[in-house]
Coordinates of C-alpha atoms and ligand atoms in Angstrom, one line a residue:
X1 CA 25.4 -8.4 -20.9
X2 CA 23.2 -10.2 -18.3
X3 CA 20.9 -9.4 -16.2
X4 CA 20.6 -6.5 -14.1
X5 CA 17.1 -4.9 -12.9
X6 CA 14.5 -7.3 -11.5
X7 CA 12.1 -6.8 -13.9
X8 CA 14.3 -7.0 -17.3
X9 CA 14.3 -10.9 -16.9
X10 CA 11.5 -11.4 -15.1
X11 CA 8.4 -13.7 -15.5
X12 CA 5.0 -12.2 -14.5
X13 CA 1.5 -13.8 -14.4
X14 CA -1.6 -12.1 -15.2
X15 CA -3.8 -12.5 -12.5
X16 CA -7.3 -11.8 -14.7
X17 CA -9.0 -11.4 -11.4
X18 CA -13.0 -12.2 -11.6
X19 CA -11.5 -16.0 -12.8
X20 CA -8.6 -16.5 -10.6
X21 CA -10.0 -17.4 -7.0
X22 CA -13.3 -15.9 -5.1
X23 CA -12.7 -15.8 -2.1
X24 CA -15.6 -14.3 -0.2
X25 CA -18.2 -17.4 -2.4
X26 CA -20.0 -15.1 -4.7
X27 CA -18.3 -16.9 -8.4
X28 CA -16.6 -14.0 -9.1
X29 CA -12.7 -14.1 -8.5
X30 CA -11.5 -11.5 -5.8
X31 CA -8.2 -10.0 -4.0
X32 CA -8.8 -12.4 -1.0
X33 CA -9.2 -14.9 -2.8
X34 CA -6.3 -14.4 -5.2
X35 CA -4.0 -13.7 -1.8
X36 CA -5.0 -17.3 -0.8
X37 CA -3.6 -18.4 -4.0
X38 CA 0.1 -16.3 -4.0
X39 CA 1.6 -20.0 -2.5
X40 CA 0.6 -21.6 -5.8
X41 CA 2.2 -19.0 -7.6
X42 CA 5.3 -18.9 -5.4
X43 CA 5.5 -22.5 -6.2
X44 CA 5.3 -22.2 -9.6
X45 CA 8.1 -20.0 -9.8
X46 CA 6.9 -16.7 -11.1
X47 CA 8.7 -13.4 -10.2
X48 CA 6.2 -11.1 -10.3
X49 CA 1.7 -11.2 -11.0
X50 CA -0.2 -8.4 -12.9
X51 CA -3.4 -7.8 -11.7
X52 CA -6.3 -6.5 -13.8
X53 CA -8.4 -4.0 -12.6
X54 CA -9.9 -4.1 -9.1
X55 CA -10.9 -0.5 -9.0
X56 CA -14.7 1.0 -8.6
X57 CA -16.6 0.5 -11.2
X58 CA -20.0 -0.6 -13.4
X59 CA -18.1 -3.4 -15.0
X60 CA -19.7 -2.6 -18.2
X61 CA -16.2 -3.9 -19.5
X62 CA -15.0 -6.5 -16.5
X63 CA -13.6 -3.5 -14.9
X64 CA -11.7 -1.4 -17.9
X65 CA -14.0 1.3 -17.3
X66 CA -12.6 2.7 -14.1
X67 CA -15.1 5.0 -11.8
X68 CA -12.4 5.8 -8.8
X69 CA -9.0 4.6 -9.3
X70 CA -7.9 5.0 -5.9
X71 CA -10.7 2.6 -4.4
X72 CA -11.6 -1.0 -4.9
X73 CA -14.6 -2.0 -5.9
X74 CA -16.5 -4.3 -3.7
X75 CA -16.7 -7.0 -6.4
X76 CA -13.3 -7.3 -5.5
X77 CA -12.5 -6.4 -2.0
X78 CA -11.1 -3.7 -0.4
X79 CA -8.4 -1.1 -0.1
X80 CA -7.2 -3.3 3.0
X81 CA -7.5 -6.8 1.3
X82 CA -5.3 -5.2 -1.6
X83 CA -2.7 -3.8 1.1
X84 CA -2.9 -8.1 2.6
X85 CA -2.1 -9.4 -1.3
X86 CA 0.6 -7.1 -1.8
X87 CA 2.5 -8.0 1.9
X88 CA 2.1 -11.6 1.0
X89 CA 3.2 -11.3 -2.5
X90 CA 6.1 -9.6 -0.9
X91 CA 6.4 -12.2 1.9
X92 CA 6.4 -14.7 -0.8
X93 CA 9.1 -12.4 -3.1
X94 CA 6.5 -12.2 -5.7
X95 CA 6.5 -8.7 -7.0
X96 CA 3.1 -6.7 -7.8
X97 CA 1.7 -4.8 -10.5
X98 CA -1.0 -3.1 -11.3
X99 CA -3.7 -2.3 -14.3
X100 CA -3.9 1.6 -14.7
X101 CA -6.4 3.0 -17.2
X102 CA -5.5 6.2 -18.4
X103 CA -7.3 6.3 -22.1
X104 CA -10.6 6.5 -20.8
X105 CA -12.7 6.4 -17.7
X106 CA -16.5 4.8 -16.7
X107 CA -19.5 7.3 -17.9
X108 CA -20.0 7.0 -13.9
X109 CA -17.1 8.3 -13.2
X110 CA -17.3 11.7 -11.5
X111 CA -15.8 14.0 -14.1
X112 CA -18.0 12.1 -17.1
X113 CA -21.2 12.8 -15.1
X114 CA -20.2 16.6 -14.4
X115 CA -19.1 17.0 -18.2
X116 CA -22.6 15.6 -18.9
X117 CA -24.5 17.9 -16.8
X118 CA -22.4 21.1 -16.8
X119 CA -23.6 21.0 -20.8
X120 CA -21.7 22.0 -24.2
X121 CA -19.1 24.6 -23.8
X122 CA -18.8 24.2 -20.5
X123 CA -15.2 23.6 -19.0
X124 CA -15.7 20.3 -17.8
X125 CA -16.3 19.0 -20.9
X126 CA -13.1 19.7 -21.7
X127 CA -11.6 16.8 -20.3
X128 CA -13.2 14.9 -22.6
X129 CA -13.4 15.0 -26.2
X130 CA -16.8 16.0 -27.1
X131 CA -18.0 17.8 -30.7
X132 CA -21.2 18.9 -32.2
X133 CA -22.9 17.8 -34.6
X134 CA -22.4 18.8 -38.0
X135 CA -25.9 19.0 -38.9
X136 CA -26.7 16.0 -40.6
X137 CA -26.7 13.7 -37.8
X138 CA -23.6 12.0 -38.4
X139 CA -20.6 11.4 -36.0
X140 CA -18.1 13.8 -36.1
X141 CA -15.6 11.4 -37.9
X142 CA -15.6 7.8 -39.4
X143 CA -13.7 6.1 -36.4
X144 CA -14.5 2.8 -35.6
X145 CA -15.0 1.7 -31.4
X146 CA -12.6 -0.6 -30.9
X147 CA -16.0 -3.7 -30.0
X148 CA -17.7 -2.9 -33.8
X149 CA -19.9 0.5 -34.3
X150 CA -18.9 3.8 -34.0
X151 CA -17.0 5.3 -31.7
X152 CA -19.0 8.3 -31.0
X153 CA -21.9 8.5 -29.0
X154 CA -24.4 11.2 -29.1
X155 CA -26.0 12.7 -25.7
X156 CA -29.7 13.0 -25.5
X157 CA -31.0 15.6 -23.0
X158 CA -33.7 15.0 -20.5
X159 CA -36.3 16.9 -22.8
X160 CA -35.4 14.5 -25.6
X161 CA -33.0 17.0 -27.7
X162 CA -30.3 15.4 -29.1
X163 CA -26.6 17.1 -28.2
X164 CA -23.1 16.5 -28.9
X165 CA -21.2 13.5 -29.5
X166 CA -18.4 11.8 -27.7
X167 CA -15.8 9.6 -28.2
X168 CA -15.0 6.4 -26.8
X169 CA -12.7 4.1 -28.6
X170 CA -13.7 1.2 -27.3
X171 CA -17.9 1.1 -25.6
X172 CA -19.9 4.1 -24.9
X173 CA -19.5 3.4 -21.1
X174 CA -15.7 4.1 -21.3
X175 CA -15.5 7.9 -22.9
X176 CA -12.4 9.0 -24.1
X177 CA -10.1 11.9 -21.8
X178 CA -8.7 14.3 -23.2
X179 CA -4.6 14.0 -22.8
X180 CA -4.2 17.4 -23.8
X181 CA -6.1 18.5 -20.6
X182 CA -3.9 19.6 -17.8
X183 CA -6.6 18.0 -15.0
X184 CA -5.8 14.8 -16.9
X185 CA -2.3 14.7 -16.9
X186 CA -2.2 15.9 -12.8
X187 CA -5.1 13.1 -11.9
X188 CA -3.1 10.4 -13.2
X189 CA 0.1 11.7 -11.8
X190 CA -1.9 11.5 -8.3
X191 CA -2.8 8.1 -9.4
X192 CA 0.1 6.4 -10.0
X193 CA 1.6 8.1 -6.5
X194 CA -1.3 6.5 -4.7
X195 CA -0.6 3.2 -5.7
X196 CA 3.3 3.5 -5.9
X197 CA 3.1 4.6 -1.6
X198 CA 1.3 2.2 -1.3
X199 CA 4.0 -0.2 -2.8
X200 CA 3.5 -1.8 -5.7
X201 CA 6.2 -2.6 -8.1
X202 CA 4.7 -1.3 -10.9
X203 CA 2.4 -0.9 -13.3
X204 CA 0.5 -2.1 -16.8
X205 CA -0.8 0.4 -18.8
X206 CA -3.5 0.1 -20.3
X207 CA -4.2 0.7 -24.2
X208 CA -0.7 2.9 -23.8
X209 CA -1.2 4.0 -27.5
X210 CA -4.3 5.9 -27.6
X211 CA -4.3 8.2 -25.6
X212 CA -3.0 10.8 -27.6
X213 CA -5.1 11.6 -31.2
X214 CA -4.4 13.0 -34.4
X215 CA -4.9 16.8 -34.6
X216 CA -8.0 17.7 -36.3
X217 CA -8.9 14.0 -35.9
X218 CA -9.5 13.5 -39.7
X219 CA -11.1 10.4 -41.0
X220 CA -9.6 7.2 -41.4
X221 CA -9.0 5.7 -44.8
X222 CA -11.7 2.9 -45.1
X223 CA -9.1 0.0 -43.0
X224 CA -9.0 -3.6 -43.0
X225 CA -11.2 -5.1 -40.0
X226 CA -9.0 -4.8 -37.2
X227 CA -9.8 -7.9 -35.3
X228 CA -8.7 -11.4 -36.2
X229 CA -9.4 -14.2 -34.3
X230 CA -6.2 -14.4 -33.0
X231 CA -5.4 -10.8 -33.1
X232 CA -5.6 -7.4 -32.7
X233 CA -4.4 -4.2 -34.9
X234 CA -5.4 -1.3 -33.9
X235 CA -4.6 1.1 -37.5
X236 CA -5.7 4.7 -37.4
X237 CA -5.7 8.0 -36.9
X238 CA -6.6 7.2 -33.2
X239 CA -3.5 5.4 -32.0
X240 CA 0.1 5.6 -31.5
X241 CA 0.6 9.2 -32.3
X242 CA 3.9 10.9 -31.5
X243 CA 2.4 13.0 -29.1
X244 CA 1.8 10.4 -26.5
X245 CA 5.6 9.6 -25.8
X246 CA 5.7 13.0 -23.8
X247 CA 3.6 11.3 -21.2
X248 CA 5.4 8.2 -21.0
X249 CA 8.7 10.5 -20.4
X250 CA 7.2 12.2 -17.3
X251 CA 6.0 8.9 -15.9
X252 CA 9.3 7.7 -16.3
X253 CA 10.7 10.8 -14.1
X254 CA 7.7 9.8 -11.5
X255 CA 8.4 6.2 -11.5
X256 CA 12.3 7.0 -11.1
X257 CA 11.5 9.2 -8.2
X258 CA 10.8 6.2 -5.8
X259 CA 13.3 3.9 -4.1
X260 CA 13.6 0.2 -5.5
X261 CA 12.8 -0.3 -9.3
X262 CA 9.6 0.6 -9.9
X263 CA 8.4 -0.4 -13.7
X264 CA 5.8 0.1 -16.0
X265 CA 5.0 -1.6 -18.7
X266 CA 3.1 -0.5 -21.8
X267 CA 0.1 -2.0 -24.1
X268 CA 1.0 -0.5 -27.4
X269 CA -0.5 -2.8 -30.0
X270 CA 1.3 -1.2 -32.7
X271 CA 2.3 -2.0 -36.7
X272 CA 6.0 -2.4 -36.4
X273 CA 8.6 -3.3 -34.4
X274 CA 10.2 -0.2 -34.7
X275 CA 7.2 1.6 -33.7
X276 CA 6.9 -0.2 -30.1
X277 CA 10.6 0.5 -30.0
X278 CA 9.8 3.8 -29.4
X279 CA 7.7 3.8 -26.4
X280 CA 10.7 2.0 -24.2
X281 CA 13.7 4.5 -25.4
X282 CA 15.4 5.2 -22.2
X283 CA 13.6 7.8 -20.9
X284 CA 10.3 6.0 -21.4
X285 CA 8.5 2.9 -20.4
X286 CA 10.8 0.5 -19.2
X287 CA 8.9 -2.2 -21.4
X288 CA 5.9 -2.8 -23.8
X289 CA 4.5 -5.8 -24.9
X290 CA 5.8 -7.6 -27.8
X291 CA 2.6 -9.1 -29.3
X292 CA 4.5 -10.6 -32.5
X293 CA 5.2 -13.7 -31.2
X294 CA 1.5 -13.9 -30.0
X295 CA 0.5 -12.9 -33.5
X296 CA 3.0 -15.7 -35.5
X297 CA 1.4 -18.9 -36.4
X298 CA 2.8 -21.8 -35.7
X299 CA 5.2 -22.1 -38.5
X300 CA 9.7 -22.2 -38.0
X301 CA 10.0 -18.9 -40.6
X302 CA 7.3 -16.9 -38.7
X303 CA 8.2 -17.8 -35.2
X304 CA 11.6 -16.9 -36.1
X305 CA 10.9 -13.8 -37.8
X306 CA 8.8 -12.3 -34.5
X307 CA 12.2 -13.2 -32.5
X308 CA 14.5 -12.1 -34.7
X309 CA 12.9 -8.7 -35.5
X310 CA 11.9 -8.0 -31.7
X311 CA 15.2 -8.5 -30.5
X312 CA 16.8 -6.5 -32.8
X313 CA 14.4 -3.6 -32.0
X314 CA 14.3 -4.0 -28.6
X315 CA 18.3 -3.9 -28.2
X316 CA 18.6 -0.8 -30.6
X317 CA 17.0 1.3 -27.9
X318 CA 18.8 -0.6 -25.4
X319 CA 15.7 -2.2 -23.9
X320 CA 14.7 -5.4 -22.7
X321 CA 12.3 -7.7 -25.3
X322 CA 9.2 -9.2 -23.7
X323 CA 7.3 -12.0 -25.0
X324 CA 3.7 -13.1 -24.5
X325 CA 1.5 -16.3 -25.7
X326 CA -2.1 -15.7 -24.2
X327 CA -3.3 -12.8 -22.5
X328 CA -7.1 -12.2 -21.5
X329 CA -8.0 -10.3 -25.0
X330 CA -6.9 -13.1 -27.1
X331 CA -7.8 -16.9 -28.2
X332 CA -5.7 -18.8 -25.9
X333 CA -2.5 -20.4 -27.8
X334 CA -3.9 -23.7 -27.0
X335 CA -6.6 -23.6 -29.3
X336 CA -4.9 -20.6 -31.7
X337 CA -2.3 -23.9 -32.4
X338 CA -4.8 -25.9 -33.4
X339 CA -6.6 -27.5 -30.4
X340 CA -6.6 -31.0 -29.2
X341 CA -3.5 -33.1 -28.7
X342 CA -1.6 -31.1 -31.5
X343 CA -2.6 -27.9 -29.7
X344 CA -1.9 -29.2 -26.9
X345 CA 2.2 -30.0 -27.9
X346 CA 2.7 -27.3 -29.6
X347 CA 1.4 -25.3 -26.8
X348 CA 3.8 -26.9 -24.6
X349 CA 6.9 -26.7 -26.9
X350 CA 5.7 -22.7 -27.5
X351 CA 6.2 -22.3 -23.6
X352 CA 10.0 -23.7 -23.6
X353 CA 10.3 -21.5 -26.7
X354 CA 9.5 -18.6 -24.8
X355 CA 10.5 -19.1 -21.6
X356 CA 14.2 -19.3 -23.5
X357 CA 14.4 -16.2 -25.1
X358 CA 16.4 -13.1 -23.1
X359 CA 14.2 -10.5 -21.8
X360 CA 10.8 -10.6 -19.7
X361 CA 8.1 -13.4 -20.3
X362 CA 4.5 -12.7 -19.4
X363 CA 1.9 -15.8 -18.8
X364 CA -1.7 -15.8 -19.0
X365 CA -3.4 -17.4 -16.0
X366 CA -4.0 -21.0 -17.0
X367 CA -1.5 -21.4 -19.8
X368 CA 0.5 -23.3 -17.1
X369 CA -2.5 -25.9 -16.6
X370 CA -2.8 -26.1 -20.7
X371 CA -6.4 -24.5 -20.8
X372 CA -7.7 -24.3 -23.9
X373 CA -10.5 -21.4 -25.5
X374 CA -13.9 -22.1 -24.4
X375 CA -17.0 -21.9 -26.3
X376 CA -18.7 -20.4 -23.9
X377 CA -22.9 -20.4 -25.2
X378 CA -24.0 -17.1 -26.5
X379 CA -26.0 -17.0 -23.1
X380 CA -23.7 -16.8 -20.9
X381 CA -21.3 -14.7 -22.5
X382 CA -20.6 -11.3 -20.7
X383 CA -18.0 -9.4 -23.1
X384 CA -19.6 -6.1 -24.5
X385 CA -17.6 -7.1 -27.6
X386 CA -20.2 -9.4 -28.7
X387 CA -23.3 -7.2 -28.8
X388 CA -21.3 -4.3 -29.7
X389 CA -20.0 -5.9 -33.0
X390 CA -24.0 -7.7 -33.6
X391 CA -22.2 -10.8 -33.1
X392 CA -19.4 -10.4 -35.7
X393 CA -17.3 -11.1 -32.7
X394 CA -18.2 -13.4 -30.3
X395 CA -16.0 -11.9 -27.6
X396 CA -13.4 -12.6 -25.3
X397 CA -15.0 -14.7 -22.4
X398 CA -13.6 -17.8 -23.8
X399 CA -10.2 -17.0 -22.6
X400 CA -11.5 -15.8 -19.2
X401 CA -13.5 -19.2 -17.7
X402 CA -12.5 -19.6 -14.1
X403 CA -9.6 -21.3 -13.0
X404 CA -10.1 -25.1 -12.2
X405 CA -8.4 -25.6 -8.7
X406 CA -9.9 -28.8 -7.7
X407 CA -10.9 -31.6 -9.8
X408 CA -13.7 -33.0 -7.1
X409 CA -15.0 -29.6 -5.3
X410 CA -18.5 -29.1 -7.1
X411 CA -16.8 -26.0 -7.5
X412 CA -13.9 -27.0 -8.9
X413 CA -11.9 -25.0 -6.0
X414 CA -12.6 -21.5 -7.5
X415 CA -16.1 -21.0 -6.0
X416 CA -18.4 -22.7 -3.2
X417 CA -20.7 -25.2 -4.7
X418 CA -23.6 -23.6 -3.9
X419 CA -22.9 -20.5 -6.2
X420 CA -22.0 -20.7 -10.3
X421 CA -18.8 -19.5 -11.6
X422 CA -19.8 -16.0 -13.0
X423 CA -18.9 -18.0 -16.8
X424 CA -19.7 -21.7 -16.8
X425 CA -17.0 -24.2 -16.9
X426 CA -16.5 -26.3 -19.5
X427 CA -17.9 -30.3 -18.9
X428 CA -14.3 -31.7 -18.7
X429 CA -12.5 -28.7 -17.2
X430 CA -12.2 -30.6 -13.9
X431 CA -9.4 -32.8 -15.7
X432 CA -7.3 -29.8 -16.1
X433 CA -7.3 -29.0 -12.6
X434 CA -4.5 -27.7 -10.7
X435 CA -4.9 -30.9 -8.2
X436 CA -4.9 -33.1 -11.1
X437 CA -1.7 -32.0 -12.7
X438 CA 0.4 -31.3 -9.6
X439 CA 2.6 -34.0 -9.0
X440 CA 2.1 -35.3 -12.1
X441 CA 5.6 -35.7 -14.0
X442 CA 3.7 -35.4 -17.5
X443 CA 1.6 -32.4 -16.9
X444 CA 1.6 -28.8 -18.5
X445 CA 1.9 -27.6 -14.5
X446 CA 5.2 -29.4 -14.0
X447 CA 6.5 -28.9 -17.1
X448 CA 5.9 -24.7 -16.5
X449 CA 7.1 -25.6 -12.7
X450 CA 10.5 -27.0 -14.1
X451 CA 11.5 -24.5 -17.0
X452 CA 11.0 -21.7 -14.3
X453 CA 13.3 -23.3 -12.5
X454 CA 16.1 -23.9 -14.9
X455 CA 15.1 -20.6 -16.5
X456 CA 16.2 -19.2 -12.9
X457 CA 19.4 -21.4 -12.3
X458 CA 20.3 -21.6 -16.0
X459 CA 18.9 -19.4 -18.0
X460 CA 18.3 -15.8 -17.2
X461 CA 22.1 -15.6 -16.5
X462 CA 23.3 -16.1 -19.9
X463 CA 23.9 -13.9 -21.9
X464 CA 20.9 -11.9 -23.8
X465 CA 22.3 -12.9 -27.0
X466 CA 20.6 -15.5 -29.4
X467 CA 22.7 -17.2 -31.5
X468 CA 21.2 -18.9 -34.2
X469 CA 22.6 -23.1 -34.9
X470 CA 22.2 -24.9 -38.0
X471 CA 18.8 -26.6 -37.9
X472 CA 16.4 -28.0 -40.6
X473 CA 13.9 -25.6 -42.0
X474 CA 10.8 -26.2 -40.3
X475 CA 13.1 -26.4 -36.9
X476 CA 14.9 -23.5 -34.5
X477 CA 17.7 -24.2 -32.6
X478 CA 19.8 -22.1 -30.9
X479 CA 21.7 -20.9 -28.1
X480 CA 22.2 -18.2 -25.2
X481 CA 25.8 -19.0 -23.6
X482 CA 26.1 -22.2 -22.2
X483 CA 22.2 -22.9 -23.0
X484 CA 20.6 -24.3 -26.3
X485 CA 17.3 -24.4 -27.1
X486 CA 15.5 -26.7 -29.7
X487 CA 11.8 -26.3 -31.3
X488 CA 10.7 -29.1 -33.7
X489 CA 7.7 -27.8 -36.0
X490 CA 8.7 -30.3 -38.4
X491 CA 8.6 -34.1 -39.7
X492 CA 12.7 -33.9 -40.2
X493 CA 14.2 -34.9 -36.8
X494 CA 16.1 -32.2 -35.2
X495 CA 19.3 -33.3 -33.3
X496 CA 20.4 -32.0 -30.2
X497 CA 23.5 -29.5 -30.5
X498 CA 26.6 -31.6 -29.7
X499 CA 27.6 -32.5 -26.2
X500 CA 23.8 -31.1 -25.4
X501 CA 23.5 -32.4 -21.8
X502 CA 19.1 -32.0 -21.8
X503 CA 17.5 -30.1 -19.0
X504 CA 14.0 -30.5 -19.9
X505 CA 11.7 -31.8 -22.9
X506 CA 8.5 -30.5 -23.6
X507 CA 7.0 -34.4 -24.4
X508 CA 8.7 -37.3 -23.3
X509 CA 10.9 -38.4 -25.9
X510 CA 14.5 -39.4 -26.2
X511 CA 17.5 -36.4 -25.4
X512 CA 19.0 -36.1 -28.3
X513 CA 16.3 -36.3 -30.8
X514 CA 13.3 -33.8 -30.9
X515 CA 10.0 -35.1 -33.5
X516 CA 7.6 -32.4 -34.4
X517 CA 6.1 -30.3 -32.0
X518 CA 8.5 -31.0 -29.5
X519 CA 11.1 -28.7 -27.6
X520 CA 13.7 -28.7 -25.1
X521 CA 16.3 -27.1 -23.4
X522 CA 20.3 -28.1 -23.2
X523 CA 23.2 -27.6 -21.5
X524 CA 25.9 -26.7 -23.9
X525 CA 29.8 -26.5 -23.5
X526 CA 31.0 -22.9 -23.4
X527 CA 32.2 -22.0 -26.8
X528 CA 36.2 -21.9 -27.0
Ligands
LIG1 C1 -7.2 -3.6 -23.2 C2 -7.7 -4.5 -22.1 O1 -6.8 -5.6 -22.0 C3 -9.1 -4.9 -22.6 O2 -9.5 -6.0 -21.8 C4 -10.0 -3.8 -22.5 O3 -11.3 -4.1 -23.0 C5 -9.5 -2.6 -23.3 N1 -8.1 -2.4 -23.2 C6 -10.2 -1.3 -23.0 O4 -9.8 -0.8 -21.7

C-alpha cells in the first residue's frame, strides 16, 4: 500500500510561535511574522506547519492556558493576521494546523472565574472538578501537577476562609474541565467548527490523554518521577483512561463532516505501543504522536526497537506511524545525542533515519538549522516548570530560544535590534543562522532541504513496508521498495546494499561505505 490521504505521509513543522519570527518588533514571535516566513518553509519542503497556541490568554504557560479560543491574543496578532497565514500557507500548498486545548482552560477564562464566584455547589462549578476538603487540610488525592507539587489548589475566599480544592494537572493557572460535563463537550465541539470554517487542515490536541479521569479518582501508587531529562511519562490514575476514546470518536464524525481531509492528531504520552494504538482505530484520531523514537537513545537495538514496535502497532489498527525527534517540551536531539560534533552527526544521521520511515514525520523548528539545547541562565528562564518543581526541573526554555534568521542583524533576523529576544540567544547562535547555512552544501539546512526532496520524489511512494537487510549489530539497514536506508552507530563499517545508487549522505563520506554516526539514503534495484 502507498500513500493515499495528504496527511498519512506528510511532514509537518512545529511553528512554536513566540520564537519563530516577530513580526510587529516586540521579541516575541507572532502570526505576521511567522506568514513572512511561510517562503522559507515552502523552500524547505515541508507539507504542512503546526502552530502552537495563539489564542487569548495570561501566558502563565506560553499560551497552554487558553482564556477564549476563538480569539487571538494580541501577543500574537489577530483573528485577521491568522486568516493572512493560513491563505499564504495555502498559496504556498503548505497545509495548517492548529493547537487546541481541551484538558484545561486559563483560571481567566470566563467559566473558571464564574465557577469561582458562583461558590461550592453551585452549577458552574460543575465544569470543573472541584472537592472539599476532607477536614485535615490535605488535597483531596495524592496526584502530582504535571510541573512538580500538587495538583490541587485550594480557593481562599475574600474574607480569608479557605474553600475547596481544584485540580489542575499541570499549574494552578490551567484548572482541569470536567469531560463528563455536557457544556464541555458542546464548547469544544463549537470550537473546533470555528477554526475548521475558517479552514484549517486540522488540528493538534493537546495532552489528548487526560482529559478523561479515573472514577472515584483514587490515589496513585507512590510512582517513579515522571520526568526525565529527555522524557516524559505521564503514569496514573489521571491519564489515558478508556473513557476518553468516546470523545475522540465524535470528533472523528465532526472532522469527517467537512470537505477535504481534515485531521487531527493526538498528544497521548502513553506506556505502550499498544495503548497509543488505541486512540487512532478508525473511527478515532487519524494520528497520535509516536514519542518512542524520541525516547530511544542513540543505540542500533533501541532505535530499532521503537521502529519495529510502532510500526507494527500502528499497522494493526490500520493507521499511519508518525515519528518525532524534538518537539518544544523536550531537550532537543542535538544535545539529547550527546552535544558537540558527535551530537551534531548523530543528529543529522537521526534526521535521514526518520525522514525514511513510512508514515508522517514531525520537525521541531530549528532541528533543520541543527540547534542545539540552550542553557538558558536561571534569570531569564520563563517556564512555570522551573518554580513549580523548586528547581528540580529547570524547564523547557532551552528548546524554545528564538530562531536565528540572520547571522549579522543585531537581531539575528527574528527581532529588531532595538528590542531583546523574549529568551536570550546564545553567544554563537548567529553561526547557526538560516543565512549562514543556506547555500551551504555541508549544512544541517541543506541536508533537511535535500531529503525532503528525495523523500517527495522517492520516498513517500514506496511502499509502507520496512524490510529489514543484513547489517552489523550496532548498524540498521534497510529498505522500502526501490529505497534503502543505512544508519551507522557503530565502529564496524556498514556497506551499502548492493547496486545502492546513493541519493544523499548525512556527512560527506564515500557512497558505498557509511563510518559511525553516519546515514544515507539509496536507490535500490526492485526486488525480482
Ligand atoms: C503539552 C504542551 O506541549 C506543553 O507545552 C504544555 O505545557 C502542556 N501540554 C499543558 O498544556
Amino acid at each position: 500500500m502507498t500513500e493515499t490521504v495528504w496527511w498519512r505521509g506528510a511532514v509537518f513543522y512545529e511553528i512554536y510561535l513566540r520564537s519563530f519570527a516577530d513580526g510587529n518588533g516586540d521579541g516575541v514571535g507572532d502570526l505576521v511574522g511567522a506568514r513572512r516566513r511561510l517562503p522559507y518553509l515552502a523552500q524547505l519542503g515541508v507539507d504542512a506547519v503546526w502552530l502552537t497556541p495563539f489564542y487569548r490568554s495570561p501566558m502563565a504557560d506560553g499560551g497552554y492556558d487558553v482564556e477564549n479560543h476563538c480569539d487571538v491574543d494580541p501577543v500574537f496578532g489577530s483573528l485577521e493576521d491568522f486568516d493572512a497565514l493560513l491563505a499564504e500557507a495555502h498559496r504556498l500548498s503548505i497545509r495548517v494546523t492548529v493547537d487546541i486545548v481541551p484538558n484545561h482552560v486559563s483560571d481567566q477564562h470566563r467559566w473558571f472565574m464564574t465557577a469561582v464566584a458562583a461558590g461550592p455547589g453551585s452549577p458552574e462549578r460543575d465544569r470543573f472538578i472541584f472537592r472539599d476538603d476532607a477536614g485535615d487540610g490535605s488535597p483531596p488525592n495524592n496526584w502530582g501537577s504535571d510541573f512538580g507539587g500538587p495538583a490541587w489548589t485550594r480557593l481562599t475566599r475574600p474574607d480569608g476562609q479557605l474553600e475547596q480544592w481544584y485540580l489542575h494537572l499541570f499549574g494552578p493557572e490551567q484548572p482541569d474541565l470536567n469531560w463528563e460535563h455536557p457544556d464541555v463537550r458542546a464548547e469544544f465541539e463549537a470550537i473546533l467548527r470555528f477554526w475548521l470554517d475558517r479552514g484549517v487542515d486540522g488540528f493538534r490536541i493537546d495532552v489528548a490523554h487526560g482529559l478523561v479521569k479515573a472514577a472515584g479518582m483514587p490515589d496513585n501508587a507512590v510512582l517513579p518521577p515522571t520526568r526525565s531529562g529527555t522524557s516524559y511519562r505521564p503514569v496514573g490514575h489521571q491519564w489515558d483512561q478508556p473513557g476518553v476514546h468516546s470523545i475522540y470518536r465524535d470528533w472523528r464524525l465532526l472532522l469527517d463532516s467537512y470537505p477535504g481531509d481534515r485531521m487531527a492528531i493526538g498528544e497521548a504520552w502513553v506506556e505502550t505501543h499498544e495503548a497509543l494504538a488505541r486512540y487512532v482505530r478508525p473511527d478515532e484520531l487519524h494520528q497520535a504522536f509516536n514519542f518512542h523514537l524520541l525516547q530511544a537513545p542513540w543505540e542500533a537495538a533501541a532505535l530499532r526497537g521503537a521502529i519495529v514496535d510502532s510500526l507494527a502497532a500502528a499497522s494493526a489498527v490500520g493507521a499511519a506511524a508518525t515519528w518525532v525527534l524534538s518537539n518544544h517540551d523536550v531537550v532537543r536531539h542535538v544535545t539529547r545525542y550527546g552535544g558537540g560534533t558527535a551530537g551534531q552527526r548523530r543528529a543529522r544521521a537521526a534526521a535521514l533515519l526518520m525522514l525514511a520511515l513510512p508514515g508522517a514525520a514531525y520537525l521541531y523548528q530549528g532541528e533543520e538549522l541543527g540547534l542545539p539545547e540552550v542553557d538558558v541562565p536561571d534569570e531569564a528562564r520563563r517556564d512555570p516548570m522551573l518554580q513549580r518543581s523548586s528547581g528540580a526541573h529547570r524547564g523547557r526554555d532551552g528548546a524554545r530560544v528564538p530562531l536565528p534568521w540572520e547571522a549579522r542583524a543585531p537581531g539575528l533576523g527574528f527581532c529588531p535590534p532595538e528590542v531583546a529576544p523574549w529568551l536570550p540567544w546564545p553567544e554563537d547562535w548567529h553561526e547557526l543562522a538560516v543565512d549562514r547555512q543556506h547555500g551551504q552544501t555541508d549544512s544541517v539546512l541543506s541536508l533537511y532541504a535535500e531529503a525532503l526532496r528525495h523523500r517527495r520524489s522517492q520516498v513517500r511512494s514506496q511502499p509502507q513496508h520496512v524490510e529489514w537487510l543484513d547489517a552489523p549489530p550496532e548498524a540498521l539497514l534497510f529498505r522500502r521498495g526501490t529505497m534503502a536506508c543505512g544508519v551507522n552507530l557503530g565502529d564496524a563499517p556498514l556497506s551499502a546494499p548492493a547496486e545502492g545508487r546513493l541519493l544523499v549522505r548525512s556527512s560527506p563520506g564515500p557512497a558505498t561505505v557509511l563510518e559511525r554516526d553516519a546515514a544515507a539514503w539509496w536507490l535500490v534495484p526492485a526486488q525480482a
